[in-house]
mmCIF file of C-alpha atoms in Angstrom:
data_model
loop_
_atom_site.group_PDB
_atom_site.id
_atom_site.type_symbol
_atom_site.label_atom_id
_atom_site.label_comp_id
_atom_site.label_asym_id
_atom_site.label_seq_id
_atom_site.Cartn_x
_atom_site.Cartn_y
_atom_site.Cartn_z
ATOM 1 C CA UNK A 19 0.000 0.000 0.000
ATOM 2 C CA UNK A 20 1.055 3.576 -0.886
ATOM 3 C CA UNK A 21 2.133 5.511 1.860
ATOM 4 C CA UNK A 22 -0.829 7.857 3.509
ATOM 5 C CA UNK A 23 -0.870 11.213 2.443
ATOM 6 C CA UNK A 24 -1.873 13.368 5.907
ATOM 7 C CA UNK A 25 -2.226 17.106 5.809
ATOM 8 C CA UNK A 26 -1.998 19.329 8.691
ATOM 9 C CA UNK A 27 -4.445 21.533 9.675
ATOM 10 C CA UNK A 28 -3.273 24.732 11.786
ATOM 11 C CA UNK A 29 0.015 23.636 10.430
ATOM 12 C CA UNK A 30 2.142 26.714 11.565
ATOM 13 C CA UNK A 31 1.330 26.329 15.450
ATOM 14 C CA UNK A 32 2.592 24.691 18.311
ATOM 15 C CA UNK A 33 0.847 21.257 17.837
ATOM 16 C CA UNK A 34 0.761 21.505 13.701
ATOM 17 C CA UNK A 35 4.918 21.806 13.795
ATOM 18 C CA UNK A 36 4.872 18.499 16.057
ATOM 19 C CA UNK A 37 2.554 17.161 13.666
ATOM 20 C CA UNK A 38 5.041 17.556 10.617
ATOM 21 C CA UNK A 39 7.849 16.334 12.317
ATOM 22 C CA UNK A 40 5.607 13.288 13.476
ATOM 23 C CA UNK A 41 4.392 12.339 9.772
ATOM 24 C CA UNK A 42 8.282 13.070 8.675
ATOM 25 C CA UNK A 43 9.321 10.318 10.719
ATOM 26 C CA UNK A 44 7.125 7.715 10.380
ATOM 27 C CA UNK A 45 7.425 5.501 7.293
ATOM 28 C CA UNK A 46 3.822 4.975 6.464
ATOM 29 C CA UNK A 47 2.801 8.480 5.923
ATOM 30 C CA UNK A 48 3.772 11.352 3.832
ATOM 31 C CA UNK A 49 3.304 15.166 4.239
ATOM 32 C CA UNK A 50 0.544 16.005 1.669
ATOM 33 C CA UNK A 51 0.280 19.933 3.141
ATOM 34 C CA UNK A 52 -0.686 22.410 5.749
ATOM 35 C CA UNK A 53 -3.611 25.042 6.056
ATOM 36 C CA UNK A 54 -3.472 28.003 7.958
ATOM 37 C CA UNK A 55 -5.821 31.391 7.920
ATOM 38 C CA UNK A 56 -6.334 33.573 5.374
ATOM 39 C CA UNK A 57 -5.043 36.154 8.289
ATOM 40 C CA UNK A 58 -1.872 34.041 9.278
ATOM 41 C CA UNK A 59 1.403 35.711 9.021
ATOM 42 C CA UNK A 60 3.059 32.034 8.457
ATOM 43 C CA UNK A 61 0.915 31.827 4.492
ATOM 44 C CA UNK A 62 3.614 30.644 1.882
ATOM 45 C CA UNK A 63 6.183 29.653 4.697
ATOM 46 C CA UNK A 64 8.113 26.294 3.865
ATOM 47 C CA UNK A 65 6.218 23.411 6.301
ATOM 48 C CA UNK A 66 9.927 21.756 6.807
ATOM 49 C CA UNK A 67 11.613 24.692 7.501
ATOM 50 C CA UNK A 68 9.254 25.968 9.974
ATOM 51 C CA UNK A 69 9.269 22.354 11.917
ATOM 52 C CA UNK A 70 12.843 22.642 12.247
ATOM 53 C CA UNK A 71 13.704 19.664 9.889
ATOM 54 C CA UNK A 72 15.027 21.560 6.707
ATOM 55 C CA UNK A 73 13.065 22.847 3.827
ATOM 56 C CA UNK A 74 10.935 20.096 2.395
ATOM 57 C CA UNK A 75 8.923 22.439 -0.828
ATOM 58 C CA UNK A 76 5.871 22.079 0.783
ATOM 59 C CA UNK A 77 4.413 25.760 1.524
ATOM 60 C CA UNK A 78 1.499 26.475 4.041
ATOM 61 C CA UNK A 79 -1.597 27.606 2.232
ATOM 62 C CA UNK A 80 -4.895 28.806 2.924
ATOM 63 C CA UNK A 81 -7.217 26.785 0.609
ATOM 64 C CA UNK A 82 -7.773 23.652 2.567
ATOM 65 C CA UNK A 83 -10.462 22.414 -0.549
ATOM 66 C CA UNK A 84 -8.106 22.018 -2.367
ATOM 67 C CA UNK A 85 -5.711 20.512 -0.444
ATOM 68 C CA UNK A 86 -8.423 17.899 1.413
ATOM 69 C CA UNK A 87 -8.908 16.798 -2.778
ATOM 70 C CA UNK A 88 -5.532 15.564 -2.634
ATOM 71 C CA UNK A 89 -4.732 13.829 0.851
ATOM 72 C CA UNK A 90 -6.383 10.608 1.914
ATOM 73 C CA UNK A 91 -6.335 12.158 5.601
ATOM 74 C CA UNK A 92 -5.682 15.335 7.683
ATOM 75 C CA UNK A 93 -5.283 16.024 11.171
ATOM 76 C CA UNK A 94 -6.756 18.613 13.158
ATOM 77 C CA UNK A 95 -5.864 20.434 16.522
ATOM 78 C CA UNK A 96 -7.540 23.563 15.305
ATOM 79 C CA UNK A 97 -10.467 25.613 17.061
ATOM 80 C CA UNK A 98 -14.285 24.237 17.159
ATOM 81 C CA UNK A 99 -15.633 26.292 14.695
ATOM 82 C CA UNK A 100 -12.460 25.519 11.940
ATOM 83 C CA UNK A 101 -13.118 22.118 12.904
ATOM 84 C CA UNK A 102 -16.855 21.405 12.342
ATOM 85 C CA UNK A 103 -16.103 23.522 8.938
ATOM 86 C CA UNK A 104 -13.437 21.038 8.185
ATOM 87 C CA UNK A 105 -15.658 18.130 9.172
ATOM 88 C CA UNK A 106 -17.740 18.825 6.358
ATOM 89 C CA UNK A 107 -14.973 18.984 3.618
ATOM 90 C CA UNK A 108 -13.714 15.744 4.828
ATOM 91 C CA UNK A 109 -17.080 14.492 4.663
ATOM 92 C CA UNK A 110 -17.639 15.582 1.143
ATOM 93 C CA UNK A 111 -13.830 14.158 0.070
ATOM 94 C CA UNK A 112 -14.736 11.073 1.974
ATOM 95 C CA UNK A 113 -11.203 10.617 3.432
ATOM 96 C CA UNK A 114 -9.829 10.689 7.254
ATOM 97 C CA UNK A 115 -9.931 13.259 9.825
ATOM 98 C CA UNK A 116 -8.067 13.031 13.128
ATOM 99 C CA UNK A 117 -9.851 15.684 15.467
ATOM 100 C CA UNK A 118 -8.010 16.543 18.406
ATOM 101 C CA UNK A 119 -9.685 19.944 18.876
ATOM 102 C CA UNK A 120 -11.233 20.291 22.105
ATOM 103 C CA UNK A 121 -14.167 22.871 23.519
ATOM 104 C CA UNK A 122 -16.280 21.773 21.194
ATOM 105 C CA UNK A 123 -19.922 21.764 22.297
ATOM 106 C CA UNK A 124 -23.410 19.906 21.381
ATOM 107 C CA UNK A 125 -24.128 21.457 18.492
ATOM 108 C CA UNK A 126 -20.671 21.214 17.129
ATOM 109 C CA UNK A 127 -20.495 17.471 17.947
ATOM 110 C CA UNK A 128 -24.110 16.685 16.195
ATOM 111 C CA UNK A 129 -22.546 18.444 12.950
ATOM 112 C CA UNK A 130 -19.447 16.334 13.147
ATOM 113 C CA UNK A 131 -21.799 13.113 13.889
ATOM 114 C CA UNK A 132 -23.355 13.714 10.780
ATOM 115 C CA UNK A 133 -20.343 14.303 8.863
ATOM 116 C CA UNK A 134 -19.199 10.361 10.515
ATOM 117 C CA UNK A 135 -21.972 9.184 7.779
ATOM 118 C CA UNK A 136 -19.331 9.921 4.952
ATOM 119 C CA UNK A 137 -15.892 10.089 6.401
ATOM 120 C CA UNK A 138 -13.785 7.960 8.967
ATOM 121 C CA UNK A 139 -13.598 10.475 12.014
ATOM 122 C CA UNK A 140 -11.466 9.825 14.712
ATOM 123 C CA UNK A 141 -12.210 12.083 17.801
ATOM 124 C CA UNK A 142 -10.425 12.239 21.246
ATOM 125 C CA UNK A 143 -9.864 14.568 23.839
ATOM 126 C CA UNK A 144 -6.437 12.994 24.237
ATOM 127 C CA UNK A 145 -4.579 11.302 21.309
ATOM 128 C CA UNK A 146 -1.540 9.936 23.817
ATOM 129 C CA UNK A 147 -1.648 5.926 24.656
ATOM 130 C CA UNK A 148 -1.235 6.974 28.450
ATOM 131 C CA UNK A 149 -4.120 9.233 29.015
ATOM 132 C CA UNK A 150 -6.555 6.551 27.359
ATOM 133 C CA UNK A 151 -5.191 4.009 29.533
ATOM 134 C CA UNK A 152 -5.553 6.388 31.895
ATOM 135 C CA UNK A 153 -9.259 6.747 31.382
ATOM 136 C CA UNK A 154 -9.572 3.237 31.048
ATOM 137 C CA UNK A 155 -8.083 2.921 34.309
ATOM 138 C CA UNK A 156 -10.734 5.498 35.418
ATOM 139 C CA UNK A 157 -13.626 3.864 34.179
ATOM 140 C CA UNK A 158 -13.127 0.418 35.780
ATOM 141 C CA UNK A 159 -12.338 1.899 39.355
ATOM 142 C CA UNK A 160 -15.871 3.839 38.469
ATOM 143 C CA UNK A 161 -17.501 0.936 38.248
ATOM 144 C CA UNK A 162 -15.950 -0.825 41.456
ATOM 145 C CA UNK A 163 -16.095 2.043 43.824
ATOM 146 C CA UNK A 164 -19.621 3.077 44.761
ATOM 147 C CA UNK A 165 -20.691 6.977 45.844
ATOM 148 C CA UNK A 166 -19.244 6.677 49.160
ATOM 149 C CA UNK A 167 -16.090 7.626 47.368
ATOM 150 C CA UNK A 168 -15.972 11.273 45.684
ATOM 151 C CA UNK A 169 -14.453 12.230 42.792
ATOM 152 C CA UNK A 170 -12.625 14.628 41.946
ATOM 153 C CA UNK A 171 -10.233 15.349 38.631
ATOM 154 C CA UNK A 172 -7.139 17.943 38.787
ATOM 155 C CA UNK A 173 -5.689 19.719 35.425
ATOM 156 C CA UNK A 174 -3.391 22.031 35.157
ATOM 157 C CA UNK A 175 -2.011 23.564 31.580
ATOM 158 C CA UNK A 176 0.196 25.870 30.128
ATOM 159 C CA UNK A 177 -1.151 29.915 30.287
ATOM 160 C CA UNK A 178 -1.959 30.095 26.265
ATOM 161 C CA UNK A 179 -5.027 27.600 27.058
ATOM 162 C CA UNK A 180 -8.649 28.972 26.091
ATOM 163 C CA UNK A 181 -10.878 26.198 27.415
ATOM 164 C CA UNK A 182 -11.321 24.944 30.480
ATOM 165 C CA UNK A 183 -11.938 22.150 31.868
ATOM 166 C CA UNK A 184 -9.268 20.377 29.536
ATOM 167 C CA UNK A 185 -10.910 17.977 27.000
ATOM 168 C CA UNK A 186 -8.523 15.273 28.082
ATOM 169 C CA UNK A 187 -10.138 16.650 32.215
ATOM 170 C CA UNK A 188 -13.902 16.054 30.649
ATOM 171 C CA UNK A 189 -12.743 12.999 28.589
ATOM 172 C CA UNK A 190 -11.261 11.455 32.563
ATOM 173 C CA UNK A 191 -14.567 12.790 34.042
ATOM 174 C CA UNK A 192 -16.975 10.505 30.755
ATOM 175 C CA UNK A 193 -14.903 7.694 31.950
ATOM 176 C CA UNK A 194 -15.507 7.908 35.583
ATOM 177 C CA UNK A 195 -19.419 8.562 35.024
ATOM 178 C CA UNK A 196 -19.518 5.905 32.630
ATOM 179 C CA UNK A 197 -18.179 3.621 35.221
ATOM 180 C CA UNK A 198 -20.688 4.749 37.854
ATOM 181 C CA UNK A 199 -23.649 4.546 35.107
ATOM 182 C CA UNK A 200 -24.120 8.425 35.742
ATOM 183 C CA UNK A 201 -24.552 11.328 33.232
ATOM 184 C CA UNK A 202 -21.977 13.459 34.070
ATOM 185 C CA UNK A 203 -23.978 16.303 32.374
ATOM 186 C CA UNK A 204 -26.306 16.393 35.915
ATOM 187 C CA UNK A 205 -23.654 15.208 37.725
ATOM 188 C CA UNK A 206 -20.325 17.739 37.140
ATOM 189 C CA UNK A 207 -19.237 20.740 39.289
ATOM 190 C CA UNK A 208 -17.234 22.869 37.267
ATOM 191 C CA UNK A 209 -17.201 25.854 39.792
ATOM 192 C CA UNK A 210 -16.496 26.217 43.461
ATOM 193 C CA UNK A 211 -16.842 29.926 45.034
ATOM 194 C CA UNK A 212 -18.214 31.255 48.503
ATOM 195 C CA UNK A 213 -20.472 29.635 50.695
ATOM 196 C CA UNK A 214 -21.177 26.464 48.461
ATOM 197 C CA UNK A 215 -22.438 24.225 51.394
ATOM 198 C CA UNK A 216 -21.128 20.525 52.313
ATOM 199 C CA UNK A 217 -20.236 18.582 48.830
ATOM 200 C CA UNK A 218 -23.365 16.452 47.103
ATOM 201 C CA UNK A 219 -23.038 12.340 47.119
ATOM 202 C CA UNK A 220 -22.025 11.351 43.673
ATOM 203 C CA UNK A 221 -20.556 14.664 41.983
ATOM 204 C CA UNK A 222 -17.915 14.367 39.678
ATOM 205 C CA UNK A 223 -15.797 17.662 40.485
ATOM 206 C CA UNK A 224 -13.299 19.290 38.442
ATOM 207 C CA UNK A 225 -10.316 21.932 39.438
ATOM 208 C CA UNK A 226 -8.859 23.764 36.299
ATOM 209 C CA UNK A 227 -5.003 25.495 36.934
ATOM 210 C CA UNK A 228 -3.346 27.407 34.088
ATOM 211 C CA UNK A 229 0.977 28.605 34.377
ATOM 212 C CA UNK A 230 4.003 28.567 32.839
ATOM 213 C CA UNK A 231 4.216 25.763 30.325
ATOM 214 C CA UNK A 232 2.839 23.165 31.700
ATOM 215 C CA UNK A 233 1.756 20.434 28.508
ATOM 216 C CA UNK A 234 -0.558 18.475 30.403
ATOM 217 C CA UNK A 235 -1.173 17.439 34.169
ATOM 218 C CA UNK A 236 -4.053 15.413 35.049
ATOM 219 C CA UNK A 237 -5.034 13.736 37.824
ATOM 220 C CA UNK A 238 -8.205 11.262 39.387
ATOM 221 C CA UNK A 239 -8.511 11.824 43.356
ATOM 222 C CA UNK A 240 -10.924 8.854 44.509
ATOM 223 C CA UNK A 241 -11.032 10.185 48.191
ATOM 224 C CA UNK A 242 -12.734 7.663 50.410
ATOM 225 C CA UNK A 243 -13.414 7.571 54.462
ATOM 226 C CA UNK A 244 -9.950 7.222 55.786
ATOM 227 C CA UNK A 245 -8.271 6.589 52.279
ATOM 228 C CA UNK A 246 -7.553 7.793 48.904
ATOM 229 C CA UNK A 247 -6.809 6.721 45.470
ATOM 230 C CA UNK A 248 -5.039 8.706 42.773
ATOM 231 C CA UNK A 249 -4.440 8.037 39.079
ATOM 232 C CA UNK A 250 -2.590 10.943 37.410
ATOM 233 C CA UNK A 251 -1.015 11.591 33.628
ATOM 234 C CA UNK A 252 1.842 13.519 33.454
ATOM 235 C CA UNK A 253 2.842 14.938 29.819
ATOM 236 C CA UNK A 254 6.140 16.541 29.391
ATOM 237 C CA UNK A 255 6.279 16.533 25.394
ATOM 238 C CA UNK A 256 3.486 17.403 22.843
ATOM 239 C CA UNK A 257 5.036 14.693 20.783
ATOM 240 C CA UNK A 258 2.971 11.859 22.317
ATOM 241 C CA UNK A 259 0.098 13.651 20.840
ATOM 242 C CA UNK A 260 1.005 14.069 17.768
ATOM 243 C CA UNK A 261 2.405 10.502 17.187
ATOM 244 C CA UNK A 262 -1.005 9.506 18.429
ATOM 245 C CA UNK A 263 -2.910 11.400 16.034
ATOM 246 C CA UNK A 264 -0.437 9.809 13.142
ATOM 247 C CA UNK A 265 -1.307 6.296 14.385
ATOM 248 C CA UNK A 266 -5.147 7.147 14.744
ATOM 249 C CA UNK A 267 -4.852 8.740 10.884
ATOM 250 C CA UNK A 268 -3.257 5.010 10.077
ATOM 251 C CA UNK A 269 -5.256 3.109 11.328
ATOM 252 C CA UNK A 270 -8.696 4.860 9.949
ATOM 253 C CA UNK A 271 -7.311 4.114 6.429
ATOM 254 C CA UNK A 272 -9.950 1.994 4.345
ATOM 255 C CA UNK A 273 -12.022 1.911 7.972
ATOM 256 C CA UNK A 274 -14.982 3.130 6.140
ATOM 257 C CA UNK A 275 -17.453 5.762 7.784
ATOM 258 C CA UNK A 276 -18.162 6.000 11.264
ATOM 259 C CA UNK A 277 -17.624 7.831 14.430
ATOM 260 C CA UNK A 278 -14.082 6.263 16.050
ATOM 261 C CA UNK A 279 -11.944 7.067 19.300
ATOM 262 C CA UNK A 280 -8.497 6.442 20.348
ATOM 263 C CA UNK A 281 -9.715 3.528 22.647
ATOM 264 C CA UNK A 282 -10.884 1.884 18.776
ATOM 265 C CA UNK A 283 -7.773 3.453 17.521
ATOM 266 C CA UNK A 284 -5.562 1.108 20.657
ATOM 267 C CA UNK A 285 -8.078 -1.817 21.147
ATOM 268 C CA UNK A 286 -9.010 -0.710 24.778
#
């Protein structure tokens, strides 16, 4: 089989670099392109160049039609609204698309639902093999532990984060509510200020930090009577993302449509 050609969506940031150097180095995927704004200072740059590996010919570009008609998959850590856009062109191209976007909300998840009818979508909060073992991890002690033992989940990122909590925080808080056969919709608590009285039976809390550079810091506090339980991620490179997302993009190849996560993606 040909090698995959992947192109990179929000190619010129942090997470699009990693992704180039990713696809560079592994041997069953070639760069096809990268898309960037209309608006982006980084239009026309050379993809290699700006990844740090040498020039490669391949310039950033804004017309991600065009580019989508000539990749059999693309990867996206972009922003919700790029995303369900780009959900539709993959859709309509029928090829792969790798979403790692996160703060995406109900309406934005229906449209890329739909868009699962004609493409292979592979969505995760988290594209790294520890945080989904993580969860997994989560989700059984859910399911053993009853409500006598609160929950509570602890992220902490880097400053330049806009949403909050984490999608990798809400994808640890699914797993725990799946494992308690709860809706964590009815059963979260985002917020804690002023006189919030003693803590509910059964929430699912959440505690967002944001400094420095932190990557990624996660942690699930089961806090019993007279004990505790902690299972926590630590990332220190973007990397494991990105090689994630290039495995997921892999793997969808020839899946067919449908609606896939990294546990699909890693056979948890």
């Amino acid at each position: 089989m040909p090698e995959m050609k992947i192109a990179v969506m929000g190619a010129a940031g942090r997470m699009g670099r990693e992704l180039v150097r990713a696809i560079a180095a592994d041997p069953g995927c070639t760069l096809s392109g990268g898309v960037e704004a209309p608006s982006s200072p980084d239009l026309g740059r050379d993809l290699g160049e700006l990844a740090g590996l040498g020039p490669n010919g391949i310039r950033i570009t804004a017309d991600a039609l065009e580019l989508i008609a000539r990749s059999d998959g693309i990867i996206d850590f972009t922003s919700p609204k790029a995303t369900m856009e780009l959900a539709g062109l993959a859709a309509n191209a029928r090829i792969v698309h790798v979403i790692g976007t996160t703060g995406l909300d109900a309406v934005m998840d229906a449209a890329i639902a739909a868009a699962a009818r004609h493409a292979t979508i592979i969505k995760s909060g988290n594209m790294s093999l520890g945080v989904n073992l993580t969860a997994a991890l989560t989700e059984r002690v859910g399911a053993i532990l009853d409500a006598d033992w609160d929950i509570e989940i602890i992220e902490m990122h880097h400053r330049h984060k806009v949403d909050a909590p984490s999608g990798t925080a809400l994808m640890l808080g699914k797993a725990a509510a799946k494992g308690r056969r709860v809706d964590l919709t009815t059963a979260s608590v985002r917020v804690r200020d002023g006189h919030t009285g003693p803590r509910r039976r059964g929430d699912i809390g959440f505690a967002t930090l944001r400094g420095g550079s932190v990557v990624g810091d996660h942690t699930v506090i089961f806090a019993g009577e007279g004990e505790e339980i902690s299972i926590r991620h630590h990332a220190s490179d973007r990397s494991i993302f990105a090689r994630g997302a290039v495995k997921a993009a892999l793997w969808g190849r020839g899946k067919g449509p449908g609606l896939f996560s990294m546990t699909d993606v890693l056979g948890l």
